[in-house]
C-alpha positions in Angstrom: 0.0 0.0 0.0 1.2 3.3 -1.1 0.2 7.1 0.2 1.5 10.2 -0.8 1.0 14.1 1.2 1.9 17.2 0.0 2.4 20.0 2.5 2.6 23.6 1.9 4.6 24.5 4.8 7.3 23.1 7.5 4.1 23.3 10.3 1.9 20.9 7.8 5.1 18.5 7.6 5.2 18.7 11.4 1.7 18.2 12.1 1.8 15.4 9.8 4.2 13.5 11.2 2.9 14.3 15.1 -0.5 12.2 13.3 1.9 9.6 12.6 3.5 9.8 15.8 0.2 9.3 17.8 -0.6 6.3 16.0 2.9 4.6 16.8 3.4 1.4 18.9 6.0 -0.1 20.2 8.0 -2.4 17.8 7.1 -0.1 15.4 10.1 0.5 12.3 10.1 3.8 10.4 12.4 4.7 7.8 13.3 8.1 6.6 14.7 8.5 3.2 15.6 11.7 1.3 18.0 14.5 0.1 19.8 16.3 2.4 17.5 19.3 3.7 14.5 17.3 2.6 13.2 17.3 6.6 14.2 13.9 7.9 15.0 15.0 11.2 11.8 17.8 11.3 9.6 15.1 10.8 11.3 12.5 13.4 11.1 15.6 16.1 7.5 16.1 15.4 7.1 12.2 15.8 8.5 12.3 19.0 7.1 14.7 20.2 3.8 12.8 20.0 5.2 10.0 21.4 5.7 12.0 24.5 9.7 13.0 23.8 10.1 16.0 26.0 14.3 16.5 25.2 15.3 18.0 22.2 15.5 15.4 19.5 18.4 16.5 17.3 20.4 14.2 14.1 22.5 11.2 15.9 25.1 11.6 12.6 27.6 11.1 14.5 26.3 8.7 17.5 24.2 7.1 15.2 21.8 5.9 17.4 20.1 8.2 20.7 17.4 6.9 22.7 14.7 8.7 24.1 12.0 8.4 26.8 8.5 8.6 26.0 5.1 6.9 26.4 7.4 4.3 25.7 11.4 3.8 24.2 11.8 6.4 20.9 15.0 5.2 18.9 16.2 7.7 16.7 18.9 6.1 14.0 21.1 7.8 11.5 22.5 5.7 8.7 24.3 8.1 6.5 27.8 7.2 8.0 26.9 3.7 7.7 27.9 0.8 5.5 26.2 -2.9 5.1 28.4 -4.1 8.0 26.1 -3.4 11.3 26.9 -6.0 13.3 28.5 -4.3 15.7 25.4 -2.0 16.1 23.1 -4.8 17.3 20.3 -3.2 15.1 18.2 -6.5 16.5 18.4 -4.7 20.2 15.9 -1.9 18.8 13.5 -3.8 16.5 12.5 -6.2 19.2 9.4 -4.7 20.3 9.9 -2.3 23.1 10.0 0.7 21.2 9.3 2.7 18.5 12.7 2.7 16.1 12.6 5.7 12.8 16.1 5.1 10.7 17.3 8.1 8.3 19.1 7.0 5.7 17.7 3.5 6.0 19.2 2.8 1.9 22.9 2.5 3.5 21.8 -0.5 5.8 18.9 -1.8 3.4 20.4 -5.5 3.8 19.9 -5.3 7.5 16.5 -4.1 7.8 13.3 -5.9 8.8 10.8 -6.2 5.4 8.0 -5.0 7.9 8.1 -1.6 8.1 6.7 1.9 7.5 8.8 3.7 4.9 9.0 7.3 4.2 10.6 9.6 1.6 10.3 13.0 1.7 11.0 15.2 -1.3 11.8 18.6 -1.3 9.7 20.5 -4.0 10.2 24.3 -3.1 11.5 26.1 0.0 8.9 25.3 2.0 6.9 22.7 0.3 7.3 18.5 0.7 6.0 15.6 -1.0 6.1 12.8 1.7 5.7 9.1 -0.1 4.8 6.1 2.0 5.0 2.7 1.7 3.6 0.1 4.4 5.2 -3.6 4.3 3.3 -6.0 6.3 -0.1 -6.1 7.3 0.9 -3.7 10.6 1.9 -1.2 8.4 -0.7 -1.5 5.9 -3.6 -0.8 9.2 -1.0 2.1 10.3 -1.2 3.5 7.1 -4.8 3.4 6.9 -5.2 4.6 10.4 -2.4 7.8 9.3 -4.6 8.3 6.1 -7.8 9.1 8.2 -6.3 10.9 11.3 
């Protein structure tokens, strides 16, 4: 199942993705995909945010991973600096359930992520305008979509 949004403004994106966010459980797998600037880490704030995050949620680029408290675990992941190799990272440790994990650049670990999933790409169309594309895998994901389409 496939949705796309178009928003006019960075406070559409962000109310948007705090929709999203409300409808989150945990175990939940988001992934964020697009261009530099595109609002990957706008929309994950706003996500959190409805999930109860009250510190600031900021890019874990060079962490990779931060972990936040909420109405349950929020797992914010940044894949850019990332290759195919994740062992080390024990991405299993986040996708087992407990809480809600959204992955930025989820193309440079592709090979390591579970098919289930909701996945995002936002596209940057004008200064302040975004075309968000989802894609739901699973039947989770397909309900969550449908859920995030009437919300």
């Amino acid at each position: 199942m496939k949705l796309t949004w178009k928003t006019k403004a960075e406070k559409e994106t962000r109310s948007l993705a705090a929709r999203l966010g409300s409808l989150l459980h945990p175990g939940d797998i988001v992934t964020l995909s697009g261009d530099l600037g595109a609002g990957k880490t706008t929309f994950t704030k706003a996500l959190a945010a409805a999930l109860g995050v009250t510190r600031t949620v900021n890019s874990p680029t060079f962490t990779i991973i931060k972990e936040y408290e909420g109405r349950c675990p929020f797992y914010h992941m940044d894949a850019y600096r990332l290759d195919d190799s994740m062992e080390e990272l024990g991405l299993e440790e986040y996708t087992d359930g407990e809480g809600v994990l959204v992955i930025e650049w989820p193309e440079m670990i592709e090979d390591q992520l579970p098919e289930d999933r909701l996945s995002l790409h936002l596209a940057y169309t004008g200064e302040t305008t975004r075309e968000i594309y989802a894609e739901a895998a699973g039947r989770r994901y397909e309900a969550l979509l449908e859920e995030w389409k009437k919300a």
